[in-house]
Amino acid sequence: MRLTFGRYIPTNSIIHKMDPRFKFVMIICLIIAVFMPIGYTGYIVLTTAVITLFAVSKLSWRMMAKLFIPVIFIFTVILLINTFLMHPDPTHIDYLAKHESLWKHFSYNPNTGVGYIGPDFKEMINGVDPTSEAGKAIHGLIPLGNFWHWKFIWVSEKAVYSALLMGWRIYLMITLTTILTGTTQPLELTLAIEDILWPLKWIGIPVYVFSIIISIALRMIPTLIDEAGRIMKAQASRGIDFKNGKFKDKVKGLTSLIIPLLVSSFQKAEDLSYAMEARGYDPKAKRTRFIQFHFRWADIIIFSIGITLFVCAIVYANVFPLSNAFLHLPYIDQLITY
């Protein structure tokens, strides 16, 4: 389990040489833009920009492919949650079954559990009072799209499309974070955060403490991932199988991973605090700086492109309707909550 997320990868790229203050602000703005309702057009533009930024950073494409691993896990969890939250109300289906005039427009096979909401059914929404029983039944089914039902499991198109969209967003966010941590040394990142938060000093907030906390947290991510892999190998040698067996056995096996990982994390935090004290670290001490940042014209150009994308995402999400996009999929758009 060796992931490169959170590690500094030393190469000689223009992104590595970029002023970390500009780079940090630009990445944060792009992450915010990823979670705006910008439709497929906006996501394609942002994805193209993120891939270009990754290529300019000269980071390994294998690293970008490995970032899919946590996204697949997150997508599975979201889809699992959606199967319990996004499903038609069974009482609405029962209501439709009792009224032949409505039921004939709705295709549902109780034996297979497959429900198909065709165009005829969608046209009925205009002629039915939404506050009536029939209106509630129709309005409750249409936003979910077609669905499949087996016992307590409901899988609807809305659940799948929403999970895919969230997985897409999270993948872009993880890729942007990897670009930031992979091209910026931890000390430079700490100093950059301290510079950005500098105005907060005037209201008594310890900016340096916040910056060192954020920097240590980012630095400890790959260390904890390596530690989890080491513990899993040690527990596997004792006969614990994390890959095979029943789901119940896997959940029990995770306790043998989580508890040693927590103990190891506290131990590493204690060792780190002792090491910092031994080197005379005092968060309240007045300090000077050896590293001084100097921005270049190339930094300003890259930063301007990133901020322009961020501003365009804000304008696009708040001014222009999704139906005006060059890539508009109305059927899928009506099933997704951006």
mmCIF file of C-alpha atoms in Angstrom:
data_model
loop_
_atom_site.group_PDB
_atom_site.id
_atom_site.type_symbol
_atom_site.label_atom_id
_atom_site.label_comp_id
_atom_site.label_asym_id
_atom_site.label_seq_id
_atom_site.Cartn_x
_atom_site.Cartn_y
_atom_site.Cartn_z
ATOM 1 C CA MET A 1 0.000 0.000 0.000
ATOM 2 C CA ARG A 2 2.356 2.692 -1.206
ATOM 3 C CA LEU A 3 0.478 5.760 -2.381
ATOM 4 C CA THR A 4 2.225 8.937 -3.493
ATOM 5 C CA PHE A 5 -0.528 11.236 -2.211
ATOM 6 C CA GLY A 6 0.984 13.897 0.061
ATOM 7 C CA ARG A 7 4.617 13.209 -0.912
ATOM 8 C CA TYR A 8 7.012 15.757 -2.398
ATOM 9 C CA ILE A 9 8.319 14.565 -5.774
ATOM 10 C CA PRO A 10 11.500 16.500 -6.703
ATOM 11 C CA THR A 11 11.595 17.346 -10.423
ATOM 12 C CA ASN A 12 12.606 20.426 -12.362
ATOM 13 C CA SER A 13 9.242 21.747 -13.557
ATOM 14 C CA ILE A 14 7.831 25.244 -13.797
ATOM 15 C CA ILE A 15 5.226 24.321 -11.158
ATOM 16 C CA HIS A 16 7.983 23.230 -8.745
ATOM 17 C CA LYS A 17 9.666 26.622 -9.189
ATOM 18 C CA MET A 18 6.390 28.534 -8.816
ATOM 19 C CA ASP A 19 5.965 30.807 -5.802
ATOM 20 C CA PRO A 20 4.238 28.540 -3.204
ATOM 21 C CA ARG A 21 1.956 31.389 -2.089
ATOM 22 C CA PHE A 22 0.539 31.818 -5.604
ATOM 23 C CA LYS A 23 0.392 28.052 -6.046
ATOM 24 C CA PHE A 24 -1.502 27.459 -2.775
ATOM 25 C CA VAL A 25 -4.139 30.139 -3.484
ATOM 26 C CA MET A 26 -4.591 28.954 -7.079
ATOM 27 C CA ILE A 27 -5.071 25.292 -6.057
ATOM 28 C CA ILE A 28 -7.580 26.207 -3.329
ATOM 29 C CA CYS A 29 -9.579 28.330 -5.811
ATOM 30 C CA LEU A 30 -9.630 25.480 -8.351
ATOM 31 C CA ILE A 31 -10.808 23.028 -5.667
ATOM 32 C CA ILE A 32 -13.671 25.414 -4.813
ATOM 33 C CA ALA A 33 -14.518 25.662 -8.543
ATOM 34 C CA VAL A 34 -14.725 21.854 -8.776
ATOM 35 C CA PHE A 35 -17.652 21.803 -6.326
ATOM 36 C CA MET A 36 -19.699 24.467 -8.129
ATOM 37 C CA PRO A 37 -22.753 23.571 -10.279
ATOM 38 C CA ILE A 38 -21.022 24.108 -13.620
ATOM 39 C CA GLY A 39 -22.462 21.157 -15.560
ATOM 40 C CA TYR A 40 -20.593 18.861 -17.931
ATOM 41 C CA THR A 41 -19.167 21.764 -19.902
ATOM 42 C CA GLY A 42 -17.523 23.243 -16.822
ATOM 43 C CA TYR A 43 -16.227 19.885 -15.599
ATOM 44 C CA ILE A 44 -14.686 19.065 -18.973
ATOM 45 C CA VAL A 45 -12.902 22.438 -19.022
ATOM 46 C CA LEU A 46 -11.709 22.015 -15.421
ATOM 47 C CA THR A 47 -10.603 18.420 -16.031
ATOM 48 C CA THR A 48 -8.614 19.568 -19.073
ATOM 49 C CA ALA A 49 -7.003 22.316 -16.981
ATOM 50 C CA VAL A 50 -6.132 19.882 -14.162
ATOM 51 C CA ILE A 51 -4.600 17.340 -16.585
ATOM 52 C CA THR A 52 -2.578 20.120 -18.237
ATOM 53 C CA LEU A 53 -1.372 21.338 -14.830
ATOM 54 C CA PHE A 54 -0.419 17.769 -13.903
ATOM 55 C CA ALA A 55 1.512 17.319 -17.163
ATOM 56 C CA VAL A 56 3.355 20.635 -16.708
ATOM 57 C CA SER A 57 4.275 19.526 -13.171
ATOM 58 C CA LYS A 58 6.148 16.538 -14.694
ATOM 59 C CA LEU A 59 4.625 14.179 -12.137
ATOM 60 C CA SER A 60 4.276 10.504 -12.980
ATOM 61 C CA TRP A 61 1.170 9.462 -14.943
ATOM 62 C CA ARG A 62 1.228 6.230 -12.935
ATOM 63 C CA MET A 63 0.718 8.377 -9.843
ATOM 64 C CA MET A 64 -2.369 9.953 -11.438
ATOM 65 C CA ALA A 65 -3.736 6.493 -12.254
ATOM 66 C CA LYS A 66 -3.178 5.324 -8.654
ATOM 67 C CA LEU A 67 -5.325 8.196 -7.420
ATOM 68 C CA PHE A 68 -8.295 6.276 -8.857
ATOM 69 C CA ILE A 69 -7.967 3.682 -6.054
ATOM 70 C CA PRO A 70 -9.344 5.829 -3.192
ATOM 71 C CA VAL A 71 -11.913 7.359 -5.576
ATOM 72 C CA ILE A 72 -13.316 3.913 -6.421
ATOM 73 C CA PHE A 73 -13.705 3.216 -2.706
ATOM 74 C CA ILE A 74 -15.414 6.588 -2.109
ATOM 75 C CA PHE A 75 -17.697 6.054 -5.131
ATOM 76 C CA THR A 76 -18.714 2.644 -3.778
ATOM 77 C CA VAL A 77 -19.522 4.080 -0.342
ATOM 78 C CA ILE A 78 -21.561 6.961 -1.834
ATOM 79 C CA LEU A 79 -23.446 4.567 -4.118
ATOM 80 C CA LEU A 80 -24.146 2.282 -1.149
ATOM 81 C CA ILE A 81 -25.514 5.222 0.859
ATOM 82 C CA ASN A 82 -27.575 6.413 -2.104
ATOM 83 C CA THR A 83 -29.228 2.984 -2.440
ATOM 84 C CA PHE A 84 -30.753 3.575 0.992
ATOM 85 C CA LEU A 85 -31.527 7.293 0.595
ATOM 86 C CA MET A 86 -32.506 7.690 -3.093
ATOM 87 C CA HIS A 87 -35.316 5.288 -3.831
ATOM 88 C CA PRO A 88 -39.022 5.590 -4.649
ATOM 89 C CA ASP A 89 -41.539 5.500 -1.851
ATOM 90 C CA PRO A 90 -43.216 2.044 -1.982
ATOM 91 C CA THR A 91 -46.536 3.683 -1.031
ATOM 92 C CA HIS A 92 -46.393 5.713 -4.251
ATOM 93 C CA ILE A 93 -45.979 2.554 -6.316
ATOM 94 C CA ASP A 94 -48.867 0.916 -4.442
ATOM 95 C CA TYR A 95 -50.997 3.999 -5.123
ATOM 96 C CA LEU A 96 -50.248 3.842 -8.852
ATOM 97 C CA ALA A 97 -50.992 0.119 -8.928
ATOM 98 C CA LYS A 98 -54.483 0.788 -7.580
ATOM 99 C CA HIS A 99 -55.299 3.339 -10.297
ATOM 100 C CA GLU A 100 -55.294 1.809 -13.768
ATOM 101 C CA SER A 101 -55.357 5.205 -15.522
ATOM 102 C CA LEU A 102 -51.982 6.040 -13.960
ATOM 103 C CA TRP A 103 -50.509 2.557 -13.806
ATOM 104 C CA LYS A 104 -50.774 1.967 -17.565
ATOM 105 C CA HIS A 105 -48.255 4.802 -18.123
ATOM 106 C CA PHE A 106 -45.779 3.345 -15.658
ATOM 107 C CA SER A 107 -43.803 0.209 -16.406
ATOM 108 C CA TYR A 108 -42.939 -1.798 -13.303
ATOM 109 C CA ASN A 109 -42.486 -5.554 -12.992
ATOM 110 C CA PRO A 110 -42.784 -6.704 -9.327
ATOM 111 C CA ASN A 111 -41.117 -10.024 -10.190
ATOM 112 C CA THR A 112 -37.923 -8.517 -11.616
ATOM 113 C CA GLY A 113 -38.055 -5.291 -9.578
ATOM 114 C CA VAL A 114 -37.342 -3.184 -12.679
ATOM 115 C CA GLY A 115 -39.229 0.111 -13.028
ATOM 116 C CA TYR A 116 -39.142 2.139 -16.243
ATOM 117 C CA ILE A 117 -40.342 5.738 -16.291
ATOM 118 C CA GLY A 118 -41.120 6.466 -19.919
ATOM 119 C CA PRO A 119 -41.949 9.709 -21.751
ATOM 120 C CA ASP A 120 -45.705 9.162 -21.341
ATOM 121 C CA PHE A 121 -45.334 9.074 -17.585
ATOM 122 C CA LYS A 122 -43.267 12.276 -17.562
ATOM 123 C CA GLU A 123 -45.874 14.138 -19.646
ATOM 124 C CA MET A 124 -48.492 13.448 -17.015
ATOM 125 C CA ILE A 125 -46.748 15.705 -14.524
ATOM 126 C CA ASN A 126 -48.152 18.824 -16.231
ATOM 127 C CA GLY A 127 -51.746 17.800 -15.832
ATOM 128 C CA VAL A 128 -51.738 16.548 -12.253
ATOM 129 C CA ASP A 129 -52.028 18.620 -9.094
ATOM 130 C CA PRO A 130 -48.680 18.143 -7.254
ATOM 131 C CA THR A 131 -50.445 18.357 -3.859
ATOM 132 C CA SER A 132 -52.820 15.486 -4.634
ATOM 133 C CA GLU A 133 -52.032 11.819 -3.945
ATOM 134 C CA ALA A 134 -51.492 11.167 -7.656
ATOM 135 C CA GLY A 135 -49.263 14.246 -7.966
ATOM 136 C CA LYS A 136 -47.110 13.194 -4.984
ATOM 137 C CA ALA A 137 -46.712 9.703 -6.453
ATOM 138 C CA ILE A 138 -45.671 11.015 -9.890
ATOM 139 C CA HIS A 139 -43.405 13.766 -8.519
ATOM 140 C CA GLY A 140 -41.770 11.231 -6.197
ATOM 141 C CA LEU A 141 -40.864 8.821 -8.996
ATOM 142 C CA ILE A 142 -39.779 11.011 -11.906
ATOM 143 C CA PRO A 143 -36.688 12.607 -10.246
ATOM 144 C CA LEU A 144 -35.275 9.126 -9.563
ATOM 145 C CA GLY A 145 -35.306 7.863 -13.159
ATOM 146 C CA ASN A 146 -35.462 4.159 -13.889
ATOM 147 C CA PHE A 147 -34.772 1.899 -10.951
ATOM 148 C CA TRP A 148 -34.191 -1.710 -9.951
ATOM 149 C CA HIS A 149 -35.564 -3.173 -6.751
ATOM 150 C CA TRP A 150 -34.762 -6.345 -4.815
ATOM 151 C CA LYS A 151 -36.059 -6.692 -1.242
ATOM 152 C CA PHE A 152 -34.639 -3.664 0.643
ATOM 153 C CA ILE A 153 -32.095 -2.713 -2.056
ATOM 154 C CA TRP A 154 -33.063 0.090 -4.458
ATOM 155 C CA VAL A 155 -30.700 1.161 -7.232
ATOM 156 C CA SER A 156 -31.961 4.147 -9.211
ATOM 157 C CA GLU A 157 -30.393 6.167 -12.024
ATOM 158 C CA LYS A 158 -30.256 9.197 -9.735
ATOM 159 C CA ALA A 159 -28.207 7.235 -7.183
ATOM 160 C CA VAL A 160 -25.705 6.090 -9.849
ATOM 161 C CA TYR A 161 -25.353 9.447 -11.632
ATOM 162 C CA SER A 162 -25.010 11.373 -8.359
ATOM 163 C CA ALA A 163 -22.302 8.968 -7.133
ATOM 164 C CA LEU A 164 -20.440 9.279 -10.455
ATOM 165 C CA LEU A 165 -20.553 13.078 -10.305
ATOM 166 C CA MET A 166 -19.312 13.135 -6.702
ATOM 167 C CA GLY A 167 -16.545 10.644 -7.591
ATOM 168 C CA TRP A 168 -15.505 12.883 -10.504
ATOM 169 C CA ARG A 169 -15.347 15.916 -8.212
ATOM 170 C CA ILE A 170 -13.366 14.094 -5.525
ATOM 171 C CA TYR A 171 -10.900 12.771 -8.113
ATOM 172 C CA LEU A 172 -10.222 16.311 -9.365
ATOM 173 C CA MET A 173 -9.829 17.525 -5.768
ATOM 174 C CA ILE A 174 -7.356 14.740 -4.906
ATOM 175 C CA THR A 175 -5.394 15.370 -8.120
ATOM 176 C CA LEU A 176 -5.132 19.101 -7.368
ATOM 177 C CA THR A 177 -4.015 18.386 -3.799
ATOM 178 C CA THR A 178 -1.410 15.948 -5.127
ATOM 179 C CA ILE A 179 -0.082 18.612 -7.491
ATOM 180 C CA LEU A 180 0.249 21.019 -4.539
ATOM 181 C CA THR A 181 1.979 18.577 -2.154
ATOM 182 C CA GLY A 182 4.009 16.845 -4.901
ATOM 183 C CA THR A 183 5.548 20.086 -6.176
ATOM 184 C CA THR A 184 5.976 21.965 -2.879
ATOM 185 C CA GLN A 185 8.352 21.079 -0.075
ATOM 186 C CA PRO A 186 6.725 20.915 3.392
ATOM 187 C CA LEU A 187 8.795 23.839 4.733
ATOM 188 C CA GLU A 188 7.878 26.042 1.750
ATOM 189 C CA LEU A 189 4.215 25.115 2.197
ATOM 190 C CA THR A 190 4.378 26.069 5.879
ATOM 191 C CA LEU A 191 5.927 29.441 5.087
ATOM 192 C CA ALA A 192 3.437 30.061 2.274
ATOM 193 C CA ILE A 193 0.450 29.410 4.556
ATOM 194 C CA GLU A 194 2.001 31.664 7.172
ATOM 195 C CA ASP A 195 2.361 34.472 4.628
ATOM 196 C CA ILE A 196 -1.198 34.052 3.341
ATOM 197 C CA LEU A 197 -2.673 34.094 6.857
ATOM 198 C CA TRP A 198 -0.422 36.977 7.915
ATOM 199 C CA PRO A 199 -3.287 39.560 8.271
ATOM 200 C CA LEU A 200 -4.829 37.393 11.022
ATOM 201 C CA LYS A 201 -1.911 38.313 13.285
ATOM 202 C CA TRP A 202 -3.514 41.721 13.803
ATOM 203 C CA ILE A 203 -6.456 40.132 15.654
ATOM 204 C CA GLY A 204 -4.239 37.947 17.853
ATOM 205 C CA ILE A 205 -4.477 34.635 15.965
ATOM 206 C CA PRO A 206 -1.231 32.576 16.109
ATOM 207 C CA VAL A 207 -0.738 32.213 12.364
ATOM 208 C CA TYR A 208 2.550 30.322 12.652
ATOM 209 C CA VAL A 209 0.942 27.643 14.842
ATOM 210 C CA PHE A 210 -1.854 27.113 12.299
ATOM 211 C CA SER A 211 0.600 26.863 9.404
ATOM 212 C CA ILE A 212 2.808 24.316 11.196
ATOM 213 C CA ILE A 213 -0.284 22.230 12.117
ATOM 214 C CA ILE A 214 -1.485 22.153 8.485
ATOM 215 C CA SER A 215 2.002 21.343 7.228
ATOM 216 C CA ILE A 216 2.506 18.462 9.713
ATOM 217 C CA ALA A 217 -0.963 17.074 8.917
ATOM 218 C CA LEU A 218 -0.189 16.978 5.169
ATOM 219 C CA ARG A 219 3.247 15.499 5.806
ATOM 220 C CA MET A 220 1.875 12.713 8.041
ATOM 221 C CA ILE A 221 -0.605 11.400 5.431
ATOM 222 C CA PRO A 222 1.915 9.261 3.461
ATOM 223 C CA THR A 223 3.596 8.204 6.719
ATOM 224 C CA LEU A 224 0.308 6.882 8.114
ATOM 225 C CA ILE A 225 -0.466 5.124 4.818
ATOM 226 C CA ASP A 226 2.897 3.344 4.973
ATOM 227 C CA GLU A 227 2.278 2.496 8.626
ATOM 228 C CA ALA A 228 -1.143 1.018 7.784
ATOM 229 C CA GLY A 229 0.461 -1.153 5.091
ATOM 230 C CA ARG A 230 3.112 -2.366 7.544
ATOM 231 C CA ILE A 231 0.487 -3.250 10.173
ATOM 232 C CA MET A 232 -1.636 -5.083 7.591
ATOM 233 C CA LYS A 233 1.355 -7.223 6.587
ATOM 234 C CA ALA A 234 2.154 -7.946 10.246
ATOM 235 C CA GLN A 235 -1.459 -8.946 10.989
ATOM 236 C CA ALA A 236 -1.612 -11.045 7.803
ATOM 237 C CA SER A 237 1.408 -13.012 9.056
ATOM 238 C CA ARG A 238 -0.643 -13.785 12.176
ATOM 239 C CA GLY A 239 -3.445 -15.263 10.078
ATOM 240 C CA ILE A 240 -5.816 -12.292 9.648
ATOM 241 C CA ASP A 241 -7.220 -12.191 6.103
ATOM 242 C CA PHE A 242 -8.246 -8.647 5.023
ATOM 243 C CA LYS A 243 -9.087 -9.600 1.418
ATOM 244 C CA ASN A 244 -11.091 -12.807 1.559
ATOM 245 C CA GLY A 245 -13.882 -14.079 3.758
ATOM 246 C CA LYS A 246 -17.267 -12.737 4.769
ATOM 247 C CA PHE A 247 -18.008 -9.024 5.156
ATOM 248 C CA LYS A 248 -18.542 -9.522 8.904
ATOM 249 C CA ASP A 249 -15.083 -11.117 9.260
ATOM 250 C CA LYS A 250 -13.487 -8.241 7.296
ATOM 251 C CA VAL A 251 -15.077 -5.669 9.626
ATOM 252 C CA LYS A 252 -13.716 -7.570 12.635
ATOM 253 C CA GLY A 253 -10.306 -7.712 10.967
ATOM 254 C CA LEU A 254 -10.266 -3.925 10.560
ATOM 255 C CA THR A 255 -10.267 -3.501 14.356
ATOM 256 C CA SER A 256 -6.870 -5.219 14.405
ATOM 257 C CA LEU A 257 -5.703 -2.540 11.952
ATOM 258 C CA ILE A 258 -7.331 0.602 13.358
ATOM 259 C CA ILE A 259 -6.307 0.191 17.009
ATOM 260 C CA PRO A 260 -2.564 -0.397 16.326
ATOM 261 C CA LEU A 261 -2.660 2.455 13.787
ATOM 262 C CA LEU A 262 -4.101 4.849 16.385
ATOM 263 C CA VAL A 263 -1.509 3.761 18.964
ATOM 264 C CA SER A 264 1.275 4.204 16.395
ATOM 265 C CA SER A 265 -0.068 7.649 15.404
ATOM 266 C CA PHE A 266 -0.044 8.891 19.010
ATOM 267 C CA GLN A 267 3.449 7.470 19.469
ATOM 268 C CA LYS A 268 4.729 9.270 16.359
ATOM 269 C CA ALA A 269 3.088 12.513 17.512
ATOM 270 C CA GLU A 270 4.783 12.177 20.903
ATOM 271 C CA ASP A 271 8.171 11.433 19.294
ATOM 272 C CA LEU A 272 7.741 14.443 17.007
ATOM 273 C CA SER A 273 6.947 16.740 19.940
ATOM 274 C CA TYR A 274 10.038 15.502 21.834
ATOM 275 C CA ALA A 275 12.209 16.054 18.745
ATOM 276 C CA MET A 276 10.875 19.597 18.287
ATOM 277 C CA GLU A 277 11.442 20.438 21.967
ATOM 278 C CA ALA A 278 14.980 18.983 21.817
ATOM 279 C CA ARG A 279 15.726 21.396 18.953
ATOM 280 C CA GLY A 280 14.459 24.355 20.967
ATOM 281 C CA TYR A 281 11.118 24.811 19.232
ATOM 282 C CA ASP A 282 8.983 27.494 20.847
ATOM 283 C CA PRO A 283 5.775 28.477 19.001
ATOM 284 C CA LYS A 284 5.638 31.840 20.823
ATOM 285 C CA ALA A 285 9.242 32.811 20.121
ATOM 286 C CA LYS A 286 10.012 35.646 17.732
ATOM 287 C CA ARG A 287 11.563 34.131 14.623
ATOM 288 C CA THR A 288 13.342 35.201 11.479
ATOM 289 C CA ARG A 289 13.260 33.501 8.105
ATOM 290 C CA PHE A 290 16.053 32.134 5.957
ATOM 291 C CA ILE A 291 13.886 31.350 2.907
ATOM 292 C CA GLN A 292 12.485 34.385 1.075
ATOM 293 C CA PHE A 293 9.941 33.970 -1.727
ATOM 294 C CA HIS A 294 10.265 35.924 -4.985
ATOM 295 C CA PHE A 295 7.609 35.631 -7.684
ATOM 296 C CA ARG A 296 8.323 35.701 -11.422
ATOM 297 C CA TRP A 297 6.287 36.655 -14.466
ATOM 298 C CA ALA A 298 5.676 32.967 -15.183
ATOM 299 C CA ASP A 299 4.130 32.632 -11.696
ATOM 300 C CA ILE A 300 1.796 35.556 -12.366
ATOM 301 C CA ILE A 301 0.714 34.112 -15.740
ATOM 302 C CA ILE A 302 -0.072 30.637 -14.318
ATOM 303 C CA PHE A 303 -1.786 32.181 -11.300
ATOM 304 C CA SER A 304 -3.879 34.453 -13.540
ATOM 305 C CA ILE A 305 -5.042 31.491 -15.661
ATOM 306 C CA GLY A 306 -6.096 29.577 -12.532
ATOM 307 C CA ILE A 307 -7.939 32.538 -11.009
ATOM 308 C CA THR A 308 -9.626 33.236 -14.368
ATOM 309 C CA LEU A 309 -10.997 29.676 -14.392
ATOM 310 C CA PHE A 310 -12.222 30.187 -10.823
ATOM 311 C CA VAL A 311 -14.005 33.446 -11.689
ATOM 312 C CA CYS A 312 -15.511 31.908 -14.845
ATOM 313 C CA ALA A 313 -16.834 28.998 -12.749
ATOM 314 C CA ILE A 314 -18.520 31.448 -10.345
ATOM 315 C CA VAL A 315 -20.091 33.439 -13.187
ATOM 316 C CA TYR A 316 -21.102 30.311 -15.106
ATOM 317 C CA ALA A 317 -22.696 28.718 -12.037
ATOM 318 C CA ASN A 318 -24.666 31.827 -11.033
ATOM 319 C CA VAL A 319 -25.548 33.582 -14.307
ATOM 320 C CA PHE A 320 -25.838 31.116 -17.170
ATOM 321 C CA PRO A 321 -28.352 28.236 -17.056
ATOM 322 C CA LEU A 322 -27.078 24.731 -17.741
ATOM 323 C CA SER A 323 -29.360 24.445 -20.796
ATOM 324 C CA ASN A 324 -27.114 26.957 -22.649
ATOM 325 C CA ALA A 325 -24.032 24.743 -22.323
ATOM 326 C CA PHE A 326 -22.525 23.315 -25.528
ATOM 327 C CA LEU A 327 -22.693 19.893 -23.883
ATOM 328 C CA HIS A 328 -26.128 19.565 -22.318
ATOM 329 C CA LEU A 329 -27.661 16.228 -21.382
ATOM 330 C CA PRO A 330 -31.141 17.214 -20.116
ATOM 331 C CA TYR A 331 -32.156 13.657 -19.194
ATOM 332 C CA ILE A 332 -29.148 13.191 -16.892
ATOM 333 C CA ASP A 333 -29.176 16.800 -15.667
ATOM 334 C CA GLN A 334 -32.694 16.434 -14.291
ATOM 335 C CA LEU A 335 -31.579 13.394 -12.259
ATOM 336 C CA ILE A 336 -28.530 15.064 -10.687
ATOM 337 C CA THR A 337 -28.402 17.609 -7.894
ATOM 338 C CA TYR A 338 -25.314 19.703 -8.626
#
